[in-house]
mmCIF file with all atom_site columns, C-alpha atoms in Angstrom:
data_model
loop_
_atom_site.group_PDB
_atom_site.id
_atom_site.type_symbol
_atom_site.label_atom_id
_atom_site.label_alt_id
_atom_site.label_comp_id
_atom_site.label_asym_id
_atom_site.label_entity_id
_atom_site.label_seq_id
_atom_site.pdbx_PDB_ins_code
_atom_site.Cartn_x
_atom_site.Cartn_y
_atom_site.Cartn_z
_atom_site.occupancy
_atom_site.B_iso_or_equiv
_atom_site.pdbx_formal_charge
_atom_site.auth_seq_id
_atom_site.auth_comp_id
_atom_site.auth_asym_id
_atom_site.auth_atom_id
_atom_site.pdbx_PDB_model_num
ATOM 1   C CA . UNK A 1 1   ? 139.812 178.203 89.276 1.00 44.00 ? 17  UNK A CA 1
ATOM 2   C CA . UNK A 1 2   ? 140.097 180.012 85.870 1.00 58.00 ? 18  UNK A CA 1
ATOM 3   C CA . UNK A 1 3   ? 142.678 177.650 84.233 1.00 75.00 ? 19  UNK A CA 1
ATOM 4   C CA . UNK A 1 4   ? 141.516 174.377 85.967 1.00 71.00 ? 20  UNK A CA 1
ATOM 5   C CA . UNK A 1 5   ? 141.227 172.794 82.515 1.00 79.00 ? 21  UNK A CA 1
ATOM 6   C CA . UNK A 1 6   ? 145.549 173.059 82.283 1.00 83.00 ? 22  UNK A CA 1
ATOM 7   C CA . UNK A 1 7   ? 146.054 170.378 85.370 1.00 84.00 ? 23  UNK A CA 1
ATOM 8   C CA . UNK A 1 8   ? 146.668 167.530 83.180 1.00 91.00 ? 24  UNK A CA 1
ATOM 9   C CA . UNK A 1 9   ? 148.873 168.340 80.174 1.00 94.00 ? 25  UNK A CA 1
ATOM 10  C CA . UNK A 1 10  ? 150.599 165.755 77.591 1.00 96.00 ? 26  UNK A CA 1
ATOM 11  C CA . UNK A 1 11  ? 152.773 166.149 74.985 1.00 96.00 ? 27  UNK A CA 1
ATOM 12  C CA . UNK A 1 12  ? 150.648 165.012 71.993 1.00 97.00 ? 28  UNK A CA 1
ATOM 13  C CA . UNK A 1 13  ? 153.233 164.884 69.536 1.00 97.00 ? 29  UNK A CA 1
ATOM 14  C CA . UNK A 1 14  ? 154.621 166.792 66.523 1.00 98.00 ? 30  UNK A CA 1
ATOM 15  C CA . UNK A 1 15  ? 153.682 167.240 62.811 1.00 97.00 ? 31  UNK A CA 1
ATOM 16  C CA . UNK A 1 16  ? 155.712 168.957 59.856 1.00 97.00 ? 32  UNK A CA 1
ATOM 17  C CA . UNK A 1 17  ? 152.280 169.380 57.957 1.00 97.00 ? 33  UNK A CA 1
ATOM 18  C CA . UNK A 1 18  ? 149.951 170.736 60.912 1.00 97.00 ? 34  UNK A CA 1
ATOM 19  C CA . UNK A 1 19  ? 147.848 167.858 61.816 1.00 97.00 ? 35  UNK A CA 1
ATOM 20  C CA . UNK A 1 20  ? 147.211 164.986 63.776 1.00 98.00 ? 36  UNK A CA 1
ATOM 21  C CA . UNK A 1 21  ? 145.361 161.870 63.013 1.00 98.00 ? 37  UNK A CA 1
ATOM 22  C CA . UNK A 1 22  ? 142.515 160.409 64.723 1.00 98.00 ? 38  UNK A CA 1
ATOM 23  C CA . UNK A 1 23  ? 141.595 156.688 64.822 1.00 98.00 ? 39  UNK A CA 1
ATOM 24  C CA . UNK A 1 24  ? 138.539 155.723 66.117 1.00 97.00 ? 40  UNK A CA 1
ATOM 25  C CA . UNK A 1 25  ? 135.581 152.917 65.933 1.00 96.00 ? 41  UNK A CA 1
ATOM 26  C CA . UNK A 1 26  ? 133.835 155.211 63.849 1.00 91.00 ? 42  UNK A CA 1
ATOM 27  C CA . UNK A 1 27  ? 136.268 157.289 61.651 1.00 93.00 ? 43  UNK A CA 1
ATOM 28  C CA . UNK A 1 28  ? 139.707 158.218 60.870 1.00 97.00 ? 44  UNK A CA 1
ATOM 29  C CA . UNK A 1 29  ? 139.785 162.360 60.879 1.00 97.00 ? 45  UNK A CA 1
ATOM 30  C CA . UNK A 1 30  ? 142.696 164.900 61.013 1.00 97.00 ? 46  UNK A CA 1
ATOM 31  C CA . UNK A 1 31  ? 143.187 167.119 63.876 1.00 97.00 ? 47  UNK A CA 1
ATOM 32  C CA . UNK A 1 32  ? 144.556 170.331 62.305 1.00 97.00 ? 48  UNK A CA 1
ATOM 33  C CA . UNK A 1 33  ? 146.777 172.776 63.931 1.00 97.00 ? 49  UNK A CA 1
ATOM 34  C CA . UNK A 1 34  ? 147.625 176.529 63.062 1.00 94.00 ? 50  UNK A CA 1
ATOM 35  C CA . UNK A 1 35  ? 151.094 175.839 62.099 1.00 96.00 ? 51  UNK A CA 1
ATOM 36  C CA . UNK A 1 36  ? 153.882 172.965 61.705 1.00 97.00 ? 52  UNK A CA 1
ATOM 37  C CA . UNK A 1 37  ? 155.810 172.288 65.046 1.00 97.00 ? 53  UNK A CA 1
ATOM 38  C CA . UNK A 1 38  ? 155.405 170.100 68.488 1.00 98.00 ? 54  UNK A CA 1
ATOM 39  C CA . UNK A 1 39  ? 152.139 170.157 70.472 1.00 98.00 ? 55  UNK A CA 1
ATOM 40  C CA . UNK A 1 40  ? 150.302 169.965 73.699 1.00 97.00 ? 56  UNK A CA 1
ATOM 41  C CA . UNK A 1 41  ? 147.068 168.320 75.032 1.00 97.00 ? 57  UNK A CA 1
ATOM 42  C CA . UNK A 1 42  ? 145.295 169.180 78.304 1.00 97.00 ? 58  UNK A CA 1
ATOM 43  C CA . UNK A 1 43  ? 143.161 166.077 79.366 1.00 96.00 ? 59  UNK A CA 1
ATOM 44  C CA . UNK A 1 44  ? 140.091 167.329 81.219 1.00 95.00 ? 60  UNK A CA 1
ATOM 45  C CA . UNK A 1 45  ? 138.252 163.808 82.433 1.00 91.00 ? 61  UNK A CA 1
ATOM 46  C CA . UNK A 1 46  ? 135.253 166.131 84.402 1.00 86.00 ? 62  UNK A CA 1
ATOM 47  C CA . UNK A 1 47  ? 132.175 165.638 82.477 1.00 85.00 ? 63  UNK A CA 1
ATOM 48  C CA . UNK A 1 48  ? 131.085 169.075 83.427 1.00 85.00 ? 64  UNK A CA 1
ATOM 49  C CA . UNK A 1 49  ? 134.113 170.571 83.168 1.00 88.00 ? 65  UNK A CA 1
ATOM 50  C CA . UNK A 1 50  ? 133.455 174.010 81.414 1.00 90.00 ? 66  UNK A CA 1
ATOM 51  C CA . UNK A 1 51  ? 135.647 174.630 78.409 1.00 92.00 ? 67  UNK A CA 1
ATOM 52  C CA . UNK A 1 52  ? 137.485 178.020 77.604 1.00 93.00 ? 68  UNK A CA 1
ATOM 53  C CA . UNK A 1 53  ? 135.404 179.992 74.968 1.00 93.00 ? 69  UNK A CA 1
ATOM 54  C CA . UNK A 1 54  ? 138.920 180.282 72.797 1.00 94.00 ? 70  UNK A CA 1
ATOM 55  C CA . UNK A 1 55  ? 138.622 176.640 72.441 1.00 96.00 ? 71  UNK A CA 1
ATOM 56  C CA . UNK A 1 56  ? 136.877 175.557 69.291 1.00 97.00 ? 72  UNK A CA 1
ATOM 57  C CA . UNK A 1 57  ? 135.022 172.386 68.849 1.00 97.00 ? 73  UNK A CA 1
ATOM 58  C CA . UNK A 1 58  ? 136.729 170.139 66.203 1.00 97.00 ? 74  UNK A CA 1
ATOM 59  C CA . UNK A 1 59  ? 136.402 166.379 66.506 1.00 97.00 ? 75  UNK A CA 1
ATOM 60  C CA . UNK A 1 60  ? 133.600 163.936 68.700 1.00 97.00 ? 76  UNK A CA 1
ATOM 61  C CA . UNK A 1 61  ? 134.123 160.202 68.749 1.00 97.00 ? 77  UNK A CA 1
ATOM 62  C CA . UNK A 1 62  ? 132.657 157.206 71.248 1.00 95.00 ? 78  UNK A CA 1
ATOM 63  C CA . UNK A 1 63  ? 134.580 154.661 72.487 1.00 96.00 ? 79  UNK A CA 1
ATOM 64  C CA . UNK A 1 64  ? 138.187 155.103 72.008 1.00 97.00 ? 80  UNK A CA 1
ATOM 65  C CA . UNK A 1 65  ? 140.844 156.797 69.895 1.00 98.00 ? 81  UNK A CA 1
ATOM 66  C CA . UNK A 1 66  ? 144.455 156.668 69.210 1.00 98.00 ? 82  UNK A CA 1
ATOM 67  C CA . UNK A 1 67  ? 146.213 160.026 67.755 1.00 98.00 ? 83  UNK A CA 1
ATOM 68  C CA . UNK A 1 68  ? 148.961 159.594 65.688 1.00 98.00 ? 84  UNK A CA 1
ATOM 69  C CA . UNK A 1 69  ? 151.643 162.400 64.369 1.00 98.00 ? 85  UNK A CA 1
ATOM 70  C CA . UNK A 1 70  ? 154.234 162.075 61.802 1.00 97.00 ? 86  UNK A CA 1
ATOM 71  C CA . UNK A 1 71  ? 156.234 159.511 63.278 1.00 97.00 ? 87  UNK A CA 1
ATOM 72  C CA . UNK A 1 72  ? 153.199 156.785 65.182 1.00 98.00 ? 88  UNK A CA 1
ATOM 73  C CA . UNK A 1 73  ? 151.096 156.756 67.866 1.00 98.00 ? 89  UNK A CA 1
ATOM 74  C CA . UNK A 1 74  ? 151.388 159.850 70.608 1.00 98.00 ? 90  UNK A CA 1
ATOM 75  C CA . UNK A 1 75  ? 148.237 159.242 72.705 1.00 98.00 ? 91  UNK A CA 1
ATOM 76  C CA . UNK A 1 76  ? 145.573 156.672 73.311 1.00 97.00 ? 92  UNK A CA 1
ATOM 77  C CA . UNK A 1 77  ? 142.195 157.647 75.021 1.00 97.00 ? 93  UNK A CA 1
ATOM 78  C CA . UNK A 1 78  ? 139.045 155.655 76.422 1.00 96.00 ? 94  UNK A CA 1
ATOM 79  C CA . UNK A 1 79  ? 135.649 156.973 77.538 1.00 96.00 ? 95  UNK A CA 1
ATOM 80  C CA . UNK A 1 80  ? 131.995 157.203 76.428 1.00 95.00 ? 96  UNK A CA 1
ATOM 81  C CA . UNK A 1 81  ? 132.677 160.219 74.248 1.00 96.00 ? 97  UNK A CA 1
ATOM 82  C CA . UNK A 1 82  ? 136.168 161.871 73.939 1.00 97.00 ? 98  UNK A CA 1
ATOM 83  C CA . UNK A 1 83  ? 135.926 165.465 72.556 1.00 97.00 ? 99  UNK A CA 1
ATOM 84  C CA . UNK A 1 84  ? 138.390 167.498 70.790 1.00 98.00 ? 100 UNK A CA 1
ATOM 85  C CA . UNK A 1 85  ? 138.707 171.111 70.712 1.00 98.00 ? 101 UNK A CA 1
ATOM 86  C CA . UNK A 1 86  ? 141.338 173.196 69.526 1.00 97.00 ? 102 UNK A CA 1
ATOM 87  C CA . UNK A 1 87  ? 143.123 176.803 69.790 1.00 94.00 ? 103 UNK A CA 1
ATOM 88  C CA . UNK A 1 88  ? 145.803 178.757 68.978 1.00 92.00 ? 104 UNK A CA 1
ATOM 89  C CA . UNK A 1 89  ? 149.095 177.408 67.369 1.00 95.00 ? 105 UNK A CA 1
ATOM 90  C CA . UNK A 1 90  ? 149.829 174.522 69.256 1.00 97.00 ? 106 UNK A CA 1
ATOM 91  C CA . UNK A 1 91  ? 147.426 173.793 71.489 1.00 96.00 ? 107 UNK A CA 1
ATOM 92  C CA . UNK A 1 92  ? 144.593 170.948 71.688 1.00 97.00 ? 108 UNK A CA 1
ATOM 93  C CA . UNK A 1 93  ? 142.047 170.003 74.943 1.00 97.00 ? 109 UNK A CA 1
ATOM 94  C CA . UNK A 1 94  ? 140.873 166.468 74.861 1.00 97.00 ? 110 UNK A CA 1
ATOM 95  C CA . UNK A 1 95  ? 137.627 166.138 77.080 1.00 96.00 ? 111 UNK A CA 1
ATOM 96  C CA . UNK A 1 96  ? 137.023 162.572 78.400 1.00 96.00 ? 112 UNK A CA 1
ATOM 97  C CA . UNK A 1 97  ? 132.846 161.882 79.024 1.00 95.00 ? 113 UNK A CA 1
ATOM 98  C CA . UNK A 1 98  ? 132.400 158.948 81.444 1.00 93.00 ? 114 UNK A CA 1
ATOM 99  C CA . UNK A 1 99  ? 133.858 155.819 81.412 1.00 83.00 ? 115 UNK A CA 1
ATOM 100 C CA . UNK A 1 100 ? 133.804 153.672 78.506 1.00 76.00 ? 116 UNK A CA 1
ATOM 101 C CA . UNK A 1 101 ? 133.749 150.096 79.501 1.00 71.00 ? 117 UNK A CA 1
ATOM 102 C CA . UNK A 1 102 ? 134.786 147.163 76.456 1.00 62.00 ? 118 UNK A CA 1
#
């Protein structure tokens, strides 16, 4: 199935200066977007789930994170190694790698 990858889709929040933040055991990073507005996640939790070429590789952290926007916290994830990739506008994939266990 071509657009698997869009089963799972969140709202992941909303940012007046294009990014996101990202909180995690090992850093705190932004998560830029192309352009001020609200925004979408697709969760893909396959670890060999193949990723749409348009999607660009932007973020790789262990353990957990927790995303904030503008106004607090819009998502929290767990697994071995959550990836972030980004395209267009609006638009972010968050790949989950096996389960992360505390």
């Amino acid at each position: 199935m071509e657009d698997a990858y869009k089963e799972k889709e969140i709202s992941f929040g909303s940012s007046d200066i294009a990014r996101l933040i990202v909180d995690s055991p090992s850093k705190l990073e932004h998560l830029e977007f192309g352009s001020d507005g609200v925004y979408k996640a697709y969760i893909i939790d396959d670890d060999n789930a193949e990723i749409p070429s348009h999607y660009e590789k932007k973020l790789e952290v262990e353990s957990w994170a927790h995303v904030y926007d503008d106004r607090g916290l819009v998502a929290k994830f767990a697994a071995n190694k959550i990836i972030f990739y980004r395209a267009g506008e609006f638009t972010a994939i968050v790949q989950l790698i096996g389960k992360y266990e505390a």
